[in-house]
Amino acid sequence: MRAVRIRVRRMSELPAGEMAKAYEPQTVERRWYEYWTQQGVFRASVAASDSRPPYVVAMPPPNVTGSLHMGHALMGTLEDVLVRHKRMQGYNALWQPGMDHAGIATQTVVERQLKREGLTRQDLGREKFEERIWSWKEQSGGRILEQLKTLGCSADWERLKFTMDPDMSRAVREAFVRLHEQGLIYRDTRLINWDWDSQTALSDLEVESEEAMGELYEFAYEVINPVAGGPTELVVATTRPETMLGDTAVAVHPDDPRYTSLHGKKLKHPFVAREIPVITDSILVDMAFGTGAVKVTPAHDFNDFATGKRHGLPEINVLTLDGKINEQGGNFAGLLVKDARKAVKKALAEKGLERGVKPHKLQLPKSQRSGVVVEPMISTQWFMNTKPLADKALAAVASGETVILPEEWRKTYDHWLNNIQDWCISRQLWWGHRIPAWHCQKCSHISVSRNDLTKCEKCGSESIQQDPDVLDTWFSSALWPFSTLGWPEQTPALQRFYPSTDMETGYDILFFWVARMMMFGVHFMGKAPFKRVLLHGLVVDETGDKMSKVKGNTIDPLDLIHGSDFQTVVSKALPGAPFEEAFTKFKKAYPSVAQFGEGFPEYGTDALRFTLCSYSPQAKRIALSPKRIEGYRHFCNKVYNAVRFALPSIEKLQVTGQTPPATLLANRWILSRFAEAVEASTRGIDAFRLDDGSSALYHFFWDELCDWFLELSKPVFQGTDEAAKSETALVLAHVIESSLRALHPYIPFVTEELWQRVPRAPGHPASVALAEYPTATAGRPDAEAEAKMGLLMRVIGAARSIRSEYTVHPGRAVPLELRSNNADTRALLAAEQVAIVT
RNA sequence: GGGCGGAUAGCUCAGUGGUAGAGCGCUAGCCUUACAAGCCAGUGGUCGUCGGUUCGACCCCGACUCCGCCCACCA
């Protein structure tokens, strides 16, 4: 390893004005964040006198109990770049921050804590349990926000909202009541997805199917009074033998010749006293699959449920809420589903009814949160009729009122909304917005109300109870773009900042959140909640695998920012595992880690941010590479050192903020290049191509400004031509100061640190964050200068190549002879001799 | 079963109808008074396969192979 450790003094140890040799993020970052906060840099204005156009981004509220992960870092960085850029362009920028109570996720975490204490939520009771979650919220809720501040996020923290704040809860209740009045929220008893671990209903979205190897198990039902010479048994194929306890029919295809003689016959259930009919159904049955006979369990399968409705079959629930066989299951009662499966198979075999087993690939529906296999169960829940809202949400995108970027997501959005099912919005949890419905014990009327009720709306009885259920956590999230602004009140903030400009978030919550905000926004506000939807990908490890605690490949962004030894890094990636094991896994996920020593160095926030910006947002996967961060840390250091170098030449200058006049080739050229770079940056940010924007500035600053312009300026400053010196100094000062402004949205800390030291125009704001973002006119497109400079650069490059080929020592001067048939070229080369010689 | 994306340098990825780019890596030379976290010169790619359109295709079209993701009730 060639890296050399350099001992540098901390900046704080240096006399005022003197700068350390290398950029040290740690000392700089905290100081400037505090300064920005003090100066109110991030504050959006609702003052009537403020005529700036609004630019609004609502931050996806992180889970209140969560801690910062790479996904947050990506979100925070991208949004901060957008917001800072627009703020500098003179917009009244509001980045609305918040936190989400994250119903099921948070409740699960706290229940796990209780479990370690040997308690359940039932032991505590509802009230105590809620208190417990609130205190956990207080304890951990602030942490993630502090972490976002470390990232430099310029949100308007004074407007911070929590989804269970009283005003947010009021908005939730208002929305619920209105939708209920409009007949769009209703109660129904039907088959829903049941998480028997969390013991709650789930929406379709919260169920993830996972491929698994199972088996297709065949067993026989005995035919009662078979036709003479006809079959005496009917063999069915199933992946879930235990559900046969709830079978109320067996279906065959009406056209299947094998089973014609069984139409209308009854079968004997081997374990419970029930006769079940053979029915014919061409929708459910595929003659070619399995045995062509399907057992029908209406209470535990979506297809069978529909079949049951078609044929008027009884629905026999055989499961308890905690996932065991109930009393309907006879001798099997009390067994967990997986145990019941074994037991039923064994019992069938003992009765001689087993007919075969084949391996079979199947999709297991699992709870997104608890991970257990979800059971379809018949249950009474609150639902929302989403179709009418979905149509409006589709129309908003179709009309261009809202644009989705990258565009490829549009189809996905359309497809989901076009096929949307009613949304099961009630959860049997204790943490969340309680459903504002009161059940009358006397007349069983259900009163839905904005205010807490003490008596039944219908019969006046005081014997009423509020519905124990809470709402799906995404219900409150769907209101976010306007609830945070004060809705249902017509507040000045709501009037000014609705709709938002951009909704930036991960594509993984396109349905959960974005589509639902679209539905609610159009429905309640009459306007789509944002002009653009910007979707970024998933941060994955270096090899492309999703980050997860199971794989041990997560990285705490703060460990990259502040530096951390691998002991620490790995103990977070794979908690509880021995170091060697965890570190091995970690190195597998990040091959480049092999090139590191004992840990990650202190990269600084800016380096991490610039790295995150450098990935194309259209990539679905963002493979984070520590090596890449290192590269961009070098860039931050480059910026720092360029200013350190330039400072002595420019610090005494008076600058105007206007592009200075330039006659010399290099000066004209760098202004021209700057004009283009700055334009590319703005174009990139506006098109949500931060990779293009950041890369344009990166190459401008390093390859053109540092490697050429600064090098060419050296002989000028060391020379005797005072006019040239003065012009070059002014151009240099201008380009440096403007570059810092151009780079600020991406790397806010180092740019602020440096901007405070360089000459600035009179009347400049207190922070670079409030200074104007440069436009192309801050430079000066100059095709002639670019052409001439291009030629010069090629000549110099060629000369260097020759030297290198002949291994001429860099310190040694050699004669160079240039020939050209073109008079202009000869003139140019002669004029720029100094540059070539150097 | 439907839909979407990807396949480009050793690795991770940009990209354009007209001699292929970046970062990291690798090789060689430089401690040049901003930066060795640097400078400088190099190395490195039949742009997944097969067809088609075109004067010309890595790019457009079709087919295929291999990966990945999303949606969907095949027991």
mmCIF file with all atom_site columns, N, CA and C in Angstrom, chain A residues 143-183:
data_model
loop_
_atom_site.group_PDB
_atom_site.id
_atom_site.type_symbol
_atom_site.label_atom_id
_atom_site.label_alt_id
_atom_site.label_comp_id
_atom_site.label_asym_id
_atom_site.label_entity_id
_atom_site.label_seq_id
_atom_site.pdbx_PDB_ins_code
_atom_site.Cartn_x
_atom_site.Cartn_y
_atom_site.Cartn_z
_atom_site.occupancy
_atom_site.B_iso_or_equiv
_atom_site.pdbx_formal_charge
_atom_site.auth_seq_id
_atom_site.auth_comp_id
_atom_site.auth_asym_id
_atom_site.auth_atom_id
_atom_site.pdbx_PDB_model_num
ATOM 1   N N  . ARG A 1 143 ? -33.155 10.921 17.239 1.00 0.00 ? 143 ARG A N  1
ATOM 2   C CA . ARG A 1 143 ? -31.843 10.531 16.754 1.00 0.00 ? 143 ARG A CA 1
ATOM 3   C C  . ARG A 1 143 ? -31.711 10.622 15.238 1.00 0.00 ? 143 ARG A C  1
ATOM 4   N N  . ILE A 1 144 ? -32.705 10.112 14.555 1.00 0.00 ? 144 ILE A N  1
ATOM 5   C CA . ILE A 1 144 ? -32.587 10.073 13.103 1.00 0.00 ? 144 ILE A CA 1
ATOM 6   C C  . ILE A 1 144 ? -32.543 11.483 12.508 1.00 0.00 ? 144 ILE A C  1
ATOM 7   N N  . LEU A 1 145 ? -33.211 12.410 13.199 1.00 0.00 ? 145 LEU A N  1
ATOM 8   C CA . LEU A 1 145 ? -33.197 13.780 12.694 1.00 0.00 ? 145 LEU A CA 1
ATOM 9   C C  . LEU A 1 145 ? -31.814 14.389 12.845 1.00 0.00 ? 145 LEU A C  1
ATOM 10  N N  . GLU A 1 146 ? -31.198 14.095 13.993 1.00 0.00 ? 146 GLU A N  1
ATOM 11  C CA . GLU A 1 146 ? -29.835 14.587 14.186 1.00 0.00 ? 146 GLU A CA 1
ATOM 12  C C  . GLU A 1 146 ? -28.918 14.014 13.115 1.00 0.00 ? 146 GLU A C  1
ATOM 13  N N  . GLN A 1 147 ? -29.188 12.776 12.771 1.00 0.00 ? 147 GLN A N  1
ATOM 14  C CA . GLN A 1 147 ? -28.351 12.140 11.755 1.00 0.00 ? 147 GLN A CA 1
ATOM 15  C C  . GLN A 1 147 ? -28.563 12.785 10.387 1.00 0.00 ? 147 GLN A C  1
ATOM 16  N N  . LEU A 1 148 ? -29.791 13.165 10.120 1.00 0.00 ? 148 LEU A N  1
ATOM 17  C CA . LEU A 1 148 ? -30.056 13.851 8.846  1.00 0.00 ? 148 LEU A CA 1
ATOM 18  C C  . LEU A 1 148 ? -29.360 15.208 8.823  1.00 0.00 ? 148 LEU A C  1
ATOM 19  N N  . LYS A 1 149 ? -29.270 15.823 9.979  1.00 0.00 ? 149 LYS A N  1
ATOM 20  C CA . LYS A 1 149 ? -28.567 17.103 10.039 1.00 0.00 ? 149 LYS A CA 1
ATOM 21  C C  . LYS A 1 149 ? -27.077 16.913 9.767  1.00 0.00 ? 149 LYS A C  1
ATOM 22  N N  . THR A 1 150 ? -26.552 15.813 10.255 1.00 0.00 ? 150 THR A N  1
ATOM 23  C CA . THR A 1 150 ? -25.155 15.512 9.956  1.00 0.00 ? 150 THR A CA 1
ATOM 24  C C  . THR A 1 150 ? -24.920 15.455 8.451  1.00 0.00 ? 150 THR A C  1
ATOM 25  N N  . LEU A 1 151 ? -25.929 14.997 7.744  1.00 0.00 ? 151 LEU A N  1
ATOM 26  C CA . LEU A 1 151 ? -25.823 14.926 6.285  1.00 0.00 ? 151 LEU A CA 1
ATOM 27  C C  . LEU A 1 151 ? -25.934 16.287 5.620  1.00 0.00 ? 151 LEU A C  1
ATOM 28  N N  . GLY A 1 152 ? -26.232 17.287 6.408  1.00 0.00 ? 152 GLY A N  1
ATOM 29  C CA . GLY A 1 152 ? -26.339 18.629 5.857  1.00 0.00 ? 152 GLY A CA 1
ATOM 30  C C  . GLY A 1 152 ? -27.725 18.981 5.360  1.00 0.00 ? 152 GLY A C  1
ATOM 31  N N  . CYS A 1 153 ? -28.690 18.158 5.652  1.00 0.00 ? 153 CYS A N  1
ATOM 32  C CA . CYS A 1 153 ? -30.034 18.372 5.110  1.00 0.00 ? 153 CYS A CA 1
ATOM 33  C C  . CYS A 1 153 ? -30.594 19.726 5.528  1.00 0.00 ? 153 CYS A C  1
ATOM 34  N N  . SER A 1 154 ? -31.023 20.487 4.539  1.00 0.00 ? 154 SER A N  1
ATOM 35  C CA . SER A 1 154 ? -31.461 21.853 4.804  1.00 0.00 ? 154 SER A CA 1
ATOM 36  C C  . SER A 1 154 ? -32.974 21.934 4.905  1.00 0.00 ? 154 SER A C  1
ATOM 37  N N  . ALA A 1 155 ? -33.542 21.032 5.682  1.00 0.00 ? 155 ALA A N  1
ATOM 38  C CA . ALA A 1 155 ? -34.991 21.053 5.864  1.00 0.00 ? 155 ALA A CA 1
ATOM 39  C C  . ALA A 1 155 ? -35.370 22.174 6.829  1.00 0.00 ? 155 ALA A C  1
ATOM 40  N N  . ASP A 1 156 ? -36.619 22.574 6.736  1.00 0.00 ? 156 ASP A N  1
ATOM 41  C CA . ASP A 1 156 ? -37.114 23.610 7.640  1.00 0.00 ? 156 ASP A CA 1
ATOM 42  C C  . ASP A 1 156 ? -37.567 22.936 8.939  1.00 0.00 ? 156 ASP A C  1
ATOM 43  N N  . TRP A 1 157 ? -36.602 22.713 9.816  1.00 0.00 ? 157 TRP A N  1
ATOM 44  C CA . TRP A 1 157 ? -36.869 21.902 11.010 1.00 0.00 ? 157 TRP A CA 1
ATOM 45  C C  . TRP A 1 157 ? -37.905 22.522 11.927 1.00 0.00 ? 157 TRP A C  1
ATOM 46  N N  . GLU A 1 158 ? -38.084 23.820 11.822 1.00 0.00 ? 158 GLU A N  1
ATOM 47  C CA . GLU A 1 158 ? -39.096 24.442 12.679 1.00 0.00 ? 158 GLU A CA 1
ATOM 48  C C  . GLU A 1 158 ? -40.498 23.966 12.317 1.00 0.00 ? 158 GLU A C  1
ATOM 49  N N  . ARG A 1 159 ? -40.636 23.421 11.123 1.00 0.00 ? 159 ARG A N  1
ATOM 50  C CA . ARG A 1 159 ? -41.944 22.941 10.686 1.00 0.00 ? 159 ARG A CA 1
ATOM 51  C C  . ARG A 1 159 ? -42.097 21.430 10.869 1.00 0.00 ? 159 ARG A C  1
ATOM 52  N N  . LEU A 1 160 ? -41.185 20.831 11.594 1.00 0.00 ? 160 LEU A N  1
ATOM 53  C CA . LEU A 1 160 ? -41.185 19.379 11.778 1.00 0.00 ? 160 LEU A CA 1
ATOM 54  C C  . LEU A 1 160 ? -42.544 18.848 12.232 1.00 0.00 ? 160 LEU A C  1
ATOM 55  N N  . LYS A 1 161 ? -42.983 17.786 11.588 1.00 0.00 ? 161 LYS A N  1
ATOM 56  C CA . LYS A 1 161 ? -44.258 17.171 11.959 1.00 0.00 ? 161 LYS A CA 1
ATOM 57  C C  . LYS A 1 161 ? -44.064 15.697 12.250 1.00 0.00 ? 161 LYS A C  1
ATOM 58  N N  . PHE A 1 162 ? -44.930 15.208 13.117 1.00 0.00 ? 162 PHE A N  1
ATOM 59  C CA . PHE A 1 162 ? -44.980 13.780 13.412 1.00 0.00 ? 162 PHE A CA 1
ATOM 60  C C  . PHE A 1 162 ? -46.392 13.319 13.073 1.00 0.00 ? 162 PHE A C  1
ATOM 61  N N  . THR A 1 163 ? -46.516 12.177 12.443 1.00 0.00 ? 163 THR A N  1
ATOM 62  C CA . THR A 1 163 ? -47.845 11.767 11.941 1.00 0.00 ? 163 THR A CA 1
ATOM 63  C C  . THR A 1 163 ? -48.891 11.622 13.045 1.00 0.00 ? 163 THR A C  1
ATOM 64  N N  . MET A 1 164 ? -48.454 11.521 14.296 1.00 0.00 ? 164 MET A N  1
ATOM 65  C CA . MET A 1 164 ? -49.444 11.425 15.374 1.00 0.00 ? 164 MET A CA 1
ATOM 66  C C  . MET A 1 164 ? -49.539 12.713 16.184 1.00 0.00 ? 164 MET A C  1
ATOM 67  N N  . ASP A 1 165 ? -48.981 13.791 15.684 1.00 0.00 ? 165 ASP A N  1
ATOM 68  C CA . ASP A 1 165 ? -49.222 15.096 16.302 1.00 0.00 ? 165 ASP A CA 1
ATOM 69  C C  . ASP A 1 165 ? -50.723 15.363 16.285 1.00 0.00 ? 165 ASP A C  1
ATOM 70  N N  . PRO A 1 166 ? -51.211 16.163 17.242 1.00 0.00 ? 166 PRO A N  1
ATOM 71  C CA . PRO A 1 166 ? -52.658 16.423 17.289 1.00 0.00 ? 166 PRO A CA 1
ATOM 72  C C  . PRO A 1 166 ? -53.212 16.955 15.958 1.00 0.00 ? 166 PRO A C  1
ATOM 73  N N  . ASP A 1 167 ? -52.462 17.865 15.334 1.00 0.00 ? 167 ASP A N  1
ATOM 74  C CA . ASP A 1 167 ? -53.009 18.413 14.085 1.00 0.00 ? 167 ASP A CA 1
ATOM 75  C C  . ASP A 1 167 ? -53.001 17.394 12.954 1.00 0.00 ? 167 ASP A C  1
ATOM 76  N N  . MET A 1 168 ? -51.994 16.510 12.949 1.00 0.00 ? 168 MET A N  1
ATOM 77  C CA . MET A 1 168 ? -51.972 15.456 11.936 1.00 0.00 ? 168 MET A CA 1
ATOM 78  C C  . MET A 1 168 ? -53.122 14.483 12.179 1.00 0.00 ? 168 MET A C  1
ATOM 79  N N  . SER A 1 169 ? -53.352 14.165 13.449 1.00 0.00 ? 169 SER A N  1
ATOM 80  C CA . SER A 1 169 ? -54.429 13.242 13.794 1.00 0.00 ? 169 SER A CA 1
ATOM 81  C C  . SER A 1 169 ? -55.787 13.822 13.411 1.00 0.00 ? 169 SER A C  1
ATOM 82  N N  . ARG A 1 170 ? -55.877 15.112 13.563 1.00 0.00 ? 170 ARG A N  1
ATOM 83  C CA . ARG A 1 170 ? -57.130 15.770 13.195 1.00 0.00 ? 170 ARG A CA 1
ATOM 84  C C  . ARG A 1 170 ? -57.371 15.639 11.693 1.00 0.00 ? 170 ARG A C  1
ATOM 85  N N  . ALA A 1 171 ? -56.325 15.818 10.926 1.00 0.00 ? 171 ALA A N  1
ATOM 86  C CA . ALA A 1 171 ? -56.454 15.684 9.478  1.00 0.00 ? 171 ALA A CA 1
ATOM 87  C C  . ALA A 1 171 ? -56.858 14.262 9.103  1.00 0.00 ? 171 ALA A C  1
ATOM 88  N N  . VAL A 1 172 ? -56.271 13.302 9.801  1.00 0.00 ? 172 VAL A N  1
ATOM 89  C CA . VAL A 1 172 ? -56.599 11.909 9.529  1.00 0.00 ? 172 VAL A CA 1
ATOM 90  C C  . VAL A 1 172 ? -58.079 11.653 9.785  1.00 0.00 ? 172 VAL A C  1
ATOM 91  N N  . ARG A 1 173 ? -58.555 12.157 10.909 1.00 0.00 ? 173 ARG A N  1
ATOM 92  C CA . ARG A 1 173 ? -59.947 11.948 11.260 1.00 0.00 ? 173 ARG A CA 1
ATOM 93  C C  . ARG A 1 173 ? -60.886 12.624 10.250 1.00 0.00 ? 173 ARG A C  1
ATOM 94  N N  . GLU A 1 174 ? -60.511 13.822 9.876  1.00 0.00 ? 174 GLU A N  1
ATOM 95  C CA . GLU A 1 174 ? -61.313 14.556 8.891  1.00 0.00 ? 174 GLU A CA 1
ATOM 96  C C  . GLU A 1 174 ? -61.404 13.761 7.581  1.00 0.00 ? 174 GLU A C  1
ATOM 97  N N  . ALA A 1 175 ? -60.284 13.265 7.143  1.00 0.00 ? 175 ALA A N  1
ATOM 98  C CA . ALA A 1 175 ? -60.258 12.519 5.886  1.00 0.00 ? 175 ALA A CA 1
ATOM 99  C C  . ALA A 1 175 ? -61.111 11.259 5.993  1.00 0.00 ? 175 ALA A C  1
ATOM 100 N N  . PHE A 1 176 ? -60.976 10.576 7.124  1.00 0.00 ? 176 PHE A N  1
ATOM 101 C CA . PHE A 1 176 ? -61.738 9.342  7.309  1.00 0.00 ? 176 PHE A CA 1
ATOM 102 C C  . PHE A 1 176 ? -63.238 9.632  7.264  1.00 0.00 ? 176 PHE A C  1
ATOM 103 N N  . VAL A 1 177 ? -63.630 10.655 8.027  1.00 0.00 ? 177 VAL A N  1
ATOM 104 C CA . VAL A 1 177 ? -65.060 10.961 8.120  1.00 0.00 ? 177 VAL A CA 1
ATOM 105 C C  . VAL A 1 177 ? -65.608 11.376 6.758  1.00 0.00 ? 177 VAL A C  1
ATOM 106 N N  . ARG A 1 178 ? -64.864 12.203 6.056  1.00 0.00 ? 178 ARG A N  1
ATOM 107 C CA . ARG A 1 178 ? -65.342 12.629 4.732  1.00 0.00 ? 178 ARG A CA 1
ATOM 108 C C  . ARG A 1 178 ? -65.501 11.442 3.794  1.00 0.00 ? 178 ARG A C  1
ATOM 109 N N  . LEU A 1 179 ? -64.486 10.585 3.778  1.00 0.00 ? 179 LEU A N  1
ATOM 110 C CA . LEU A 1 179 ? -64.555 9.431  2.873  1.00 0.00 ? 179 LEU A CA 1
ATOM 111 C C  . LEU A 1 179 ? -65.709 8.517  3.262  1.00 0.00 ? 179 LEU A C  1
ATOM 112 N N  . HIS A 1 180 ? -65.969 8.428  4.563  1.00 0.00 ? 180 HIS A N  1
ATOM 113 C CA . HIS A 1 180 ? -67.090 7.608  5.027  1.00 0.00 ? 180 HIS A CA 1
ATOM 114 C C  . HIS A 1 180 ? -68.411 8.227  4.589  1.00 0.00 ? 180 HIS A C  1
ATOM 115 N N  . GLU A 1 181 ? -68.492 9.545  4.740  1.00 0.00 ? 181 GLU A N  1
ATOM 116 C CA . GLU A 1 181 ? -69.727 10.239 4.313  1.00 0.00 ? 181 GLU A CA 1
ATOM 117 C C  . GLU A 1 181 ? -69.958 10.056 2.823  1.00 0.00 ? 181 GLU A C  1
ATOM 118 N N  . GLN A 1 182 ? -68.873 10.019 2.089  1.00 0.00 ? 182 GLN A N  1
ATOM 119 C CA . GLN A 1 182 ? -68.989 9.878  0.641  1.00 0.00 ? 182 GLN A CA 1
ATOM 120 C C  . GLN A 1 182 ? -69.195 8.429  0.224  1.00 0.00 ? 182 GLN A C  1
ATOM 121 N N  . GLY A 1 183 ? -69.280 7.568  1.212  1.00 0.00 ? 183 GLY A N  1
ATOM 122 C CA . GLY A 1 183 ? -69.520 6.153  0.903  1.00 0.00 ? 183 GLY A CA 1
ATOM 123 C C  . GLY A 1 183 ? -68.289 5.438  0.394  1.00 0.00 ? 183 GLY A C  1
#
